[in-house]
Amino acid sequence: GEGLYAIMGRGCESVTRVDAETSSLVVGTWSGGRLGAFRGMKVGPGYYGVTVYGTKSVIHRGGESGYEPALRAICEFFVSGKPPVSSEETIELFAFMEAADESKRQGGKPVAIADVMKKAEQELAAGGGG
């Protein structure tokens, strides 16, 4: 999900997740009707890829998965004190991942990010951690 947010930014409205034996497919619908998707492979090589379909071109980037980019961002954060992403984006990313899990629990039905955020706020107000 993090790589998807790096490209799409904030503004995801709903999430749908479909699971199969070998992979999971998560599709987010962003404001303005933009779609962003990622596939999580449960078997096979550790590979990641991103394909962006724009109005003027299609770009694909990929490679072996790894933690190097995340570790680099963490190191930069410790040196600069400036987080690599805003707290709002981080919260929305967690809501995106929870919405994907809820969609899986509901058999692939779309789940609104706003509903996940509202539920989390209610649980916090009630003193629960979910």
Coordinates of N, CA, C and O in Angstrom, one line a residue:
G1 N 0.8 -1.2 0.0 CA 0.0 0.0 0.0 C 0.8 1.3 0.0 O 0.4 2.3 -0.6
E2 N 2.0 1.2 0.6 CA 2.8 2.4 0.7 C 3.3 2.9 -0.6 O 3.2 4.1 -0.9
G3 N 3.7 2.0 -1.5 CA 4.1 2.4 -2.8 C 3.0 3.0 -3.6 O 3.2 4.0 -4.4
L4 N 1.8 2.5 -3.4 CA 0.6 3.0 -4.1 C 0.4 4.5 -3.7 O 0.1 5.3 -4.5
Y5 N 0.5 4.7 -2.4 CA 0.3 6.1 -1.9 C 1.3 7.0 -2.3 O 1.1 8.2 -2.5
A6 N 2.5 6.5 -2.5 CA 3.6 7.4 -3.0 C 3.3 7.9 -4.4 O 3.7 9.1 -4.7
I7 N 2.6 7.2 -5.1 CA 2.2 7.6 -6.5 C 0.9 8.4 -6.5 O 0.7 9.4 -7.1
M8 N -0.2 7.8 -5.8 CA -1.5 8.3 -5.9 C -1.8 9.5 -4.9 O -2.6 10.3 -5.2
G9 N -1.0 9.5 -3.8 CA -1.3 10.6 -2.8 C -2.6 10.3 -2.1 O -3.2 9.3 -2.2
R10 N -2.9 11.3 -1.2 CA -4.1 11.2 -0.4 C -5.4 11.3 -1.3 O -5.3 11.8 -2.4
G11 N -6.5 10.9 -0.7 CA -7.8 11.1 -1.3 C -8.5 9.8 -1.8 O -9.5 9.9 -2.5
C12 N -8.0 8.7 -1.3 CA -8.7 7.4 -1.6 C -10.1 7.4 -0.9 O -10.2 7.8 0.3
E13 N -11.1 7.0 -1.6 CA -12.4 7.0 -1.1 C -12.9 5.6 -0.7 O -13.7 5.5 0.3
S14 N -12.6 4.6 -1.5 CA -13.0 3.3 -1.1 C -12.0 2.2 -1.6 O -11.2 2.5 -2.5
V15 N -12.1 1.1 -1.0 CA -11.1 0.0 -1.3 C -11.9 -1.3 -1.5 O -12.8 -1.6 -0.7
T16 N -11.4 -2.1 -2.4 CA -11.9 -3.4 -2.7 C -10.8 -4.4 -2.7 O -9.7 -4.1 -3.3
R17 N -10.9 -5.6 -2.0 CA -9.8 -6.6 -2.0 C -10.4 -7.9 -2.4 O -11.4 -8.3 -1.8
V18 N -9.7 -8.6 -3.3 CA -10.1 -9.9 -3.7 C -8.9 -10.8 -3.5 O -7.8 -10.5 -3.8
D19 N -9.1 -12.0 -2.8 CA -8.0 -12.9 -2.5 C -8.2 -14.2 -3.2 O -9.3 -14.7 -3.5
A20 N -7.1 -14.7 -3.7 CA -7.0 -16.0 -4.3 C -5.9 -16.8 -3.5 O -5.2 -16.2 -2.7
E21 N -5.7 -18.0 -3.9 CA -4.7 -18.9 -3.2 C -3.3 -18.3 -3.3 O -2.5 -18.4 -2.3
T22 N -2.9 -17.7 -4.4 CA -1.6 -17.3 -4.7 C -1.3 -15.8 -4.6 O -0.2 -15.4 -4.6
S23 N -2.4 -15.0 -4.5 CA -2.2 -13.6 -4.5 C -3.5 -12.9 -4.0 O -4.5 -13.4 -3.8
S24 N -3.3 -11.6 -3.6 CA -4.4 -10.7 -3.3 C -4.3 -9.5 -4.2 O -3.2 -9.0 -4.6
L25 N -5.5 -9.0 -4.6 CA -5.6 -7.8 -5.4 C -6.4 -6.8 -4.7 O -7.5 -7.0 -4.3
V26 N -5.8 -5.6 -4.5 CA -6.5 -4.5 -3.8 C -6.6 -3.3 -4.8 O -5.6 -2.9 -5.4
V27 N -7.8 -2.8 -4.9 CA -8.1 -1.7 -5.8 C -8.7 -0.5 -5.0 O -9.7 -0.7 -4.3
G28 N -8.1 0.6 -5.1 CA -8.6 1.8 -4.4 C -9.2 2.8 -5.4 O -8.7 2.9 -6.6
T29 N -10.3 3.4 -5.1 CA -10.9 4.4 -5.9 C -10.6 5.8 -5.3 O -11.0 6.0 -4.1
W30 N -9.9 6.7 -6.0 CA -9.5 8.0 -5.5 C -10.5 9.0 -6.0 O -11.2 8.8 -6.9
S31 N -10.4 10.2 -5.3 CA -11.3 11.3 -5.7 C -11.0 11.6 -7.2 O -9.9 11.4 -7.7
G32 N -12.0 12.0 -7.9 CA -11.9 12.2 -9.4 C -12.0 11.0 -10.2 O -11.7 11.0 -11.4
G33 N -12.3 9.8 -9.6 CA -12.4 8.6 -10.3 C -11.1 7.9 -10.7 O -11.1 6.9 -11.4
R34 N -10.0 8.3 -10.1 CA -8.7 7.6 -10.4 C -8.7 6.3 -9.6 O -9.2 6.2 -8.5
L35 N -8.1 5.3 -10.3 CA -8.0 3.9 -9.7 C -6.5 3.6 -9.5 O -5.7 3.9 -10.3
G36 N -6.3 3.0 -8.3 CA -4.9 2.6 -8.0 C -5.0 1.2 -7.5 O -5.9 0.8 -6.7
A37 N -4.1 0.3 -7.9 CA -4.2 -1.1 -7.5 C -2.8 -1.7 -7.2 O -1.8 -1.2 -7.7
F38 N -2.8 -2.7 -6.3 CA -1.6 -3.4 -6.1 C -1.9 -4.9 -5.9 O -3.0 -5.2 -5.4
R39 N -1.0 -5.7 -6.3 CA -1.2 -7.2 -6.1 C -0.1 -7.7 -5.1 O 1.1 -7.4 -5.3
G40 N -0.5 -8.4 -4.1 CA 0.4 -9.0 -3.2 C 0.5 -10.5 -3.5 O -0.5 -11.2 -3.4
M41 N 1.7 -10.9 -3.9 CA 1.9 -12.3 -4.2 C 2.2 -13.1 -2.9 O 3.0 -12.7 -2.1
K42 N 1.5 -14.2 -2.8 CA 1.7 -15.0 -1.6 C 2.8 -16.1 -1.8 O 3.3 -16.7 -0.9
V43 N 3.1 -16.4 -3.1 CA 4.1 -17.3 -3.5 C 5.0 -16.7 -4.6 O 4.6 -15.8 -5.2
G44 N 6.1 -17.3 -4.8 CA 7.0 -16.8 -5.9 C 8.0 -15.8 -5.4 O 8.2 -15.6 -4.3
P45 N 8.7 -15.3 -6.4 CA 9.9 -14.4 -6.1 C 9.4 -13.0 -5.5 O 8.3 -12.6 -5.8
G46 N 10.3 -12.4 -4.7 CA 10.0 -11.1 -4.2 C 10.2 -10.0 -5.2 O 11.3 -9.6 -5.4
Y47 N 9.1 -9.7 -5.9 CA 9.2 -8.7 -7.0 C 8.2 -7.6 -6.8 O 7.1 -8.0 -6.4
Y48 N 8.5 -6.4 -7.1 CA 7.4 -5.4 -7.0 C 7.5 -4.6 -8.4 O 8.4 -4.6 -9.1
G49 N 6.3 -4.1 -8.7 CA 6.2 -3.3 -9.9 C 5.1 -2.3 -9.8 O 4.2 -2.5 -9.1
V50 N 5.3 -1.2 -10.5 CA 4.3 -0.1 -10.5 C 4.1 0.2 -12.0 O 5.0 0.5 -12.7
T51 N 2.8 0.3 -12.4 CA 2.5 0.7 -13.7 C 1.5 1.9 -13.6 O 0.5 1.8 -12.9
V52 N 1.9 3.0 -14.2 CA 1.0 4.2 -14.1 C 0.5 4.5 -15.5 O 1.2 4.6 -16.5
Y53 N -0.9 4.5 -15.6 CA -1.5 4.8 -16.9 C -2.0 6.2 -16.9 O -2.9 6.6 -16.1
G54 N -1.3 7.0 -17.6 CA -1.7 8.4 -17.7 C -2.4 8.7 -19.0 O -2.6 7.9 -19.9
T55 N -2.8 10.0 -19.2 CA -3.6 10.4 -20.4 C -2.6 10.5 -21.6 O -3.1 10.4 -22.7
K56 N -1.3 10.6 -21.3 CA -0.4 10.8 -22.5 C 0.6 9.6 -22.6 O 1.2 9.4 -23.7
S57 N 0.8 8.8 -21.5 CA 1.7 7.7 -21.6 C 1.5 6.7 -20.5 O 0.7 6.9 -19.6
V58 N 2.1 5.5 -20.6 CA 2.1 4.5 -19.6 C 3.5 4.2 -19.2 O 4.4 4.1 -20.1
I59 N 3.8 4.2 -17.9 CA 5.1 4.0 -17.4 C 5.1 2.8 -16.5 O 4.2 2.7 -15.6
H60 N 6.1 1.9 -16.6 CA 6.3 0.8 -15.7 C 7.7 0.8 -15.1 O 8.6 1.0 -15.8
R61 N 7.7 0.6 -13.8 CA 9.0 0.5 -13.1 C 8.8 -0.7 -12.1 O 7.8 -0.9 -11.5
G62 N 9.9 -1.5 -12.0 CA 9.9 -2.7 -11.1 C 11.2 -3.1 -10.8 O 12.2 -2.6 -11.3
G63 N 11.3 -4.1 -9.9 CA 12.6 -4.6 -9.5 C 12.4 -5.6 -8.3 O 11.2 -5.9 -7.9
E64 N 13.4 -6.0 -7.7 CA 13.4 -6.9 -6.6 C 12.8 -6.1 -5.4 O 13.2 -4.9 -5.2
S65 N 12.0 -6.7 -4.6 CA 11.5 -6.0 -3.4 C 12.6 -6.0 -2.3 O 13.5 -6.8 -2.3
G66 N 12.5 -5.0 -1.5 CA 13.5 -4.9 -0.4 C 13.1 -3.7 0.5 O 12.2 -3.0 0.2
Y67 N 13.9 -3.6 1.5 CA 13.6 -2.5 2.5 C 14.5 -1.3 2.3 O 14.4 -0.4 3.1
E68 N 15.4 -1.3 1.3 CA 16.4 -0.2 1.2 C 15.7 1.1 1.1 O 16.2 2.1 1.8
P69 N 14.7 1.4 0.2 CA 14.1 2.7 0.2 C 13.5 3.1 1.5 O 13.7 4.3 1.9
A70 N 12.9 2.2 2.2 CA 12.3 2.5 3.5 C 13.4 2.9 4.6 O 13.3 3.8 5.3
L71 N 14.4 2.1 4.6 CA 15.5 2.3 5.5 C 16.2 3.7 5.2 O 16.6 4.4 6.1
R72 N 16.3 4.0 3.9 CA 16.9 5.3 3.6 C 16.0 6.4 4.1 O 16.5 7.4 4.7
A73 N 14.7 6.3 3.9 CA 13.8 7.3 4.4 C 13.8 7.4 5.9 O 13.8 8.6 6.5
I74 N 14.0 6.3 6.6 CA 14.1 6.3 8.1 C 15.3 7.1 8.5 O 15.3 7.9 9.4
C75 N 16.5 6.8 7.9 CA 17.7 7.4 8.2 C 17.6 8.9 8.0 O 18.1 9.7 8.8
E76 N 17.0 9.3 6.8 CA 16.9 10.8 6.6 C 16.0 11.4 7.6 O 16.3 12.6 8.0
F77 N 15.0 10.7 8.1 CA 14.1 11.3 9.1 C 14.9 11.5 10.4 O 14.8 12.5 11.1
F78 N 15.7 10.5 10.8 CA 16.5 10.7 12.0 C 17.5 11.9 11.9 O 17.7 12.6 12.9
V79 N 18.0 12.1 10.8 CA 19.0 13.2 10.6 C 18.3 14.5 10.5 O 18.6 15.5 11.2
S80 N 17.2 14.6 9.7 CA 16.5 15.9 9.5 C 15.4 16.2 10.5 O 15.1 17.4 10.7
G81 N 14.9 15.2 11.1 CA 13.7 15.4 12.0 C 12.4 15.6 11.3 O 11.4 15.8 11.9
K82 N 12.5 15.6 9.9 CA 11.3 15.8 9.1 C 10.8 14.5 8.6 O 11.5 13.8 7.9
P83 N 9.5 14.1 9.0 CA 9.0 12.8 8.5 C 8.8 12.8 7.0 O 8.5 13.8 6.4
P84 N 9.0 11.6 6.4 CA 8.9 11.5 4.9 C 7.5 11.7 4.4 O 7.3 12.0 3.2
V85 N 6.5 11.4 5.2 CA 5.1 11.6 4.8 C 4.4 12.3 6.0 O 4.8 12.2 7.1
S86 N 3.3 13.0 5.6 CA 2.5 13.7 6.6 C 1.8 12.7 7.5 O 1.5 11.6 7.1
S87 N 1.4 13.2 8.7 CA 0.6 12.3 9.6 C -0.7 12.0 9.0 O -1.2 10.9 9.2
E88 N -1.3 13.0 8.3 CA -2.6 12.7 7.6 C -2.5 11.6 6.6 O -3.4 10.8 6.5
E89 N -1.4 11.6 5.8 CA -1.2 10.5 4.8 C -1.0 9.2 5.5 O -1.5 8.2 5.0
T90 N -0.2 9.2 6.6 CA 0.0 8.0 7.3 C -1.3 7.4 7.9 O -1.6 6.2 7.7
I91 N -2.1 8.2 8.4 CA -3.4 7.8 9.0 C -4.3 7.2 7.9 O -4.9 6.2 8.0
E92 N -4.3 7.9 6.7 CA -5.2 7.4 5.6 C -4.6 6.1 5.1 O -5.4 5.2 4.7
L93 N -3.3 6.0 5.0 CA -2.7 4.7 4.6 C -3.1 3.6 5.5 O -3.5 2.5 5.0
F94 N -3.1 3.8 6.8 CA -3.6 2.7 7.7 C -5.0 2.4 7.5 O -5.5 1.3 7.6
A95 N -5.8 3.5 7.3 CA -7.3 3.3 7.0 C -7.5 2.5 5.7 O -8.4 1.6 5.6
F96 N -6.6 2.8 4.7 CA -6.7 2.0 3.4 C -6.4 0.6 3.7 O -7.2 -0.3 3.2
M97 N -5.4 0.2 4.5 CA -5.1 -1.2 4.7 C -6.2 -1.9 5.5 O -6.5 -3.0 5.3
E98 N -6.8 -1.1 6.5 CA -7.9 -1.7 7.3 C -9.1 -1.9 6.4 O -9.8 -2.9 6.5
A99 N -9.4 -1.0 5.5 CA -10.5 -1.1 4.5 C -10.3 -2.3 3.6 O -11.2 -3.0 3.3
A100 N -9.0 -2.5 3.2 CA -8.7 -3.7 2.4 C -9.0 -5.0 3.2 O -9.6 -5.9 2.6
D101 N -8.6 -5.0 4.4 CA -8.9 -6.2 5.3 C -10.4 -6.4 5.5 O -10.9 -7.5 5.4
E102 N -11.1 -5.3 5.7 CA -12.6 -5.4 5.9 C -13.2 -5.9 4.6 O -14.2 -6.7 4.7
S103 N -12.8 -5.4 3.5 CA -13.3 -5.8 2.2 C -13.1 -7.4 2.0 O -14.0 -8.1 1.6
K104 N -12.0 -7.8 2.4 CA -11.7 -9.3 2.4 C -12.7 -10.0 3.3 O -13.3 -11.0 2.9
R105 N -12.9 -9.5 4.5 CA -13.8 -10.1 5.4 C -15.3 -10.2 4.9 O -16.0 -11.0 5.2
Q106 N -15.6 -9.2 4.0 CA -16.9 -9.1 3.5 C -17.0 -9.7 2.1 O -18.0 -9.4 1.3
G107 N -16.0 -10.5 1.7 CA -16.1 -11.2 0.5 C -15.8 -10.4 -0.8 O -16.3 -10.7 -1.9
G108 N -15.1 -9.3 -0.6 CA -14.7 -8.5 -1.8 C -15.6 -7.3 -2.0 O -15.5 -6.6 -3.0
K109 N -16.5 -6.9 -1.0 CA -17.3 -5.7 -1.2 C -16.5 -4.5 -1.0 O -15.5 -4.5 -0.2
P110 N -16.8 -3.4 -1.7 CA -16.1 -2.1 -1.5 C -16.3 -1.6 -0.1 O -17.4 -1.7 0.4
V111 N -15.3 -1.0 0.5 CA -15.4 -0.4 1.9 C -14.9 1.0 1.8 O -13.8 1.3 1.3
A112 N -15.7 1.9 2.3 CA -15.4 3.3 2.3 C -14.3 3.7 3.3 O -14.4 3.2 4.5
I113 N -13.3 4.4 2.9 CA -12.3 4.9 3.9 C -12.9 5.7 5.0 O -12.6 5.6 6.2
A114 N -13.9 6.5 4.7 CA -14.6 7.4 5.7 C -15.2 6.5 6.8 O -15.2 6.9 7.9
D115 N -15.8 5.3 6.4 CA -16.4 4.4 7.4 C -15.3 3.9 8.3 O -15.6 3.7 9.5
V116 N -14.2 3.5 7.7 CA -13.1 3.0 8.6 C -12.6 4.0 9.5 O -12.4 3.8 10.7
M117 N -12.4 5.3 9.1 CA -12.0 6.4 9.9 C -13.0 6.6 11.0 O -12.6 6.8 12.2
K118 N -14.3 6.6 10.7 CA -15.3 6.9 11.7 C -15.3 5.8 12.7 O -15.4 6.1 13.9
K119 N -15.2 4.5 12.3 CA -15.1 3.4 13.3 C -13.9 3.5 14.2 O -14.0 3.3 15.4
A120 N -12.8 3.9 13.7 CA -11.6 4.1 14.5 C -11.8 5.2 15.5 O -11.4 5.1 16.7
E121 N -12.4 6.3 15.1 CA -12.6 7.4 16.0 C -13.6 7.0 17.1 O -13.4 7.4 18.3
Q122 N -14.6 6.2 16.8 CA -15.5 5.8 17.8 C -14.9 4.8 18.8 O -15.1 4.9 20.0
E123 N -14.0 3.9 18.3 CA -13.3 3.0 19.2 C -12.3 3.8 20.1 O -12.2 3.4 21.3
L124 N -11.7 4.8 19.6 CA -10.8 5.6 20.4 C -11.5 6.3 21.5 O -11.1 6.4 22.6
A125 N -12.7 6.9 21.1 CA -13.5 7.6 22.1 C -14.0 6.7 23.2 O -14.2 7.1 24.3
A126 N -14.3 5.4 22.8 CA -14.8 4.5 23.8 C -13.7 3.8 24.6 O -13.9 3.1 25.5
G127 N -12.4 4.2 24.2 CA -11.3 3.7 25.0 C -10.8 2.3 24.5 O -10.0 1.7 25.1
G128 N -11.3 1.9 23.3 CA -10.9 0.6 22.8 C -9.8 0.7 21.8 O -9.5 1.8 21.3
G129 N -9.1 -0.4 21.5 CA -8.1 -0.4 20.5 C -8.4 -1.2 19.3 O -7.6 -1.3 18.4
G130 N -9.6 -1.8 19.2 CA -10.0 -2.6 18.1 C -9.4 -3.9 18.0 O -9.3 -4.6 17.2

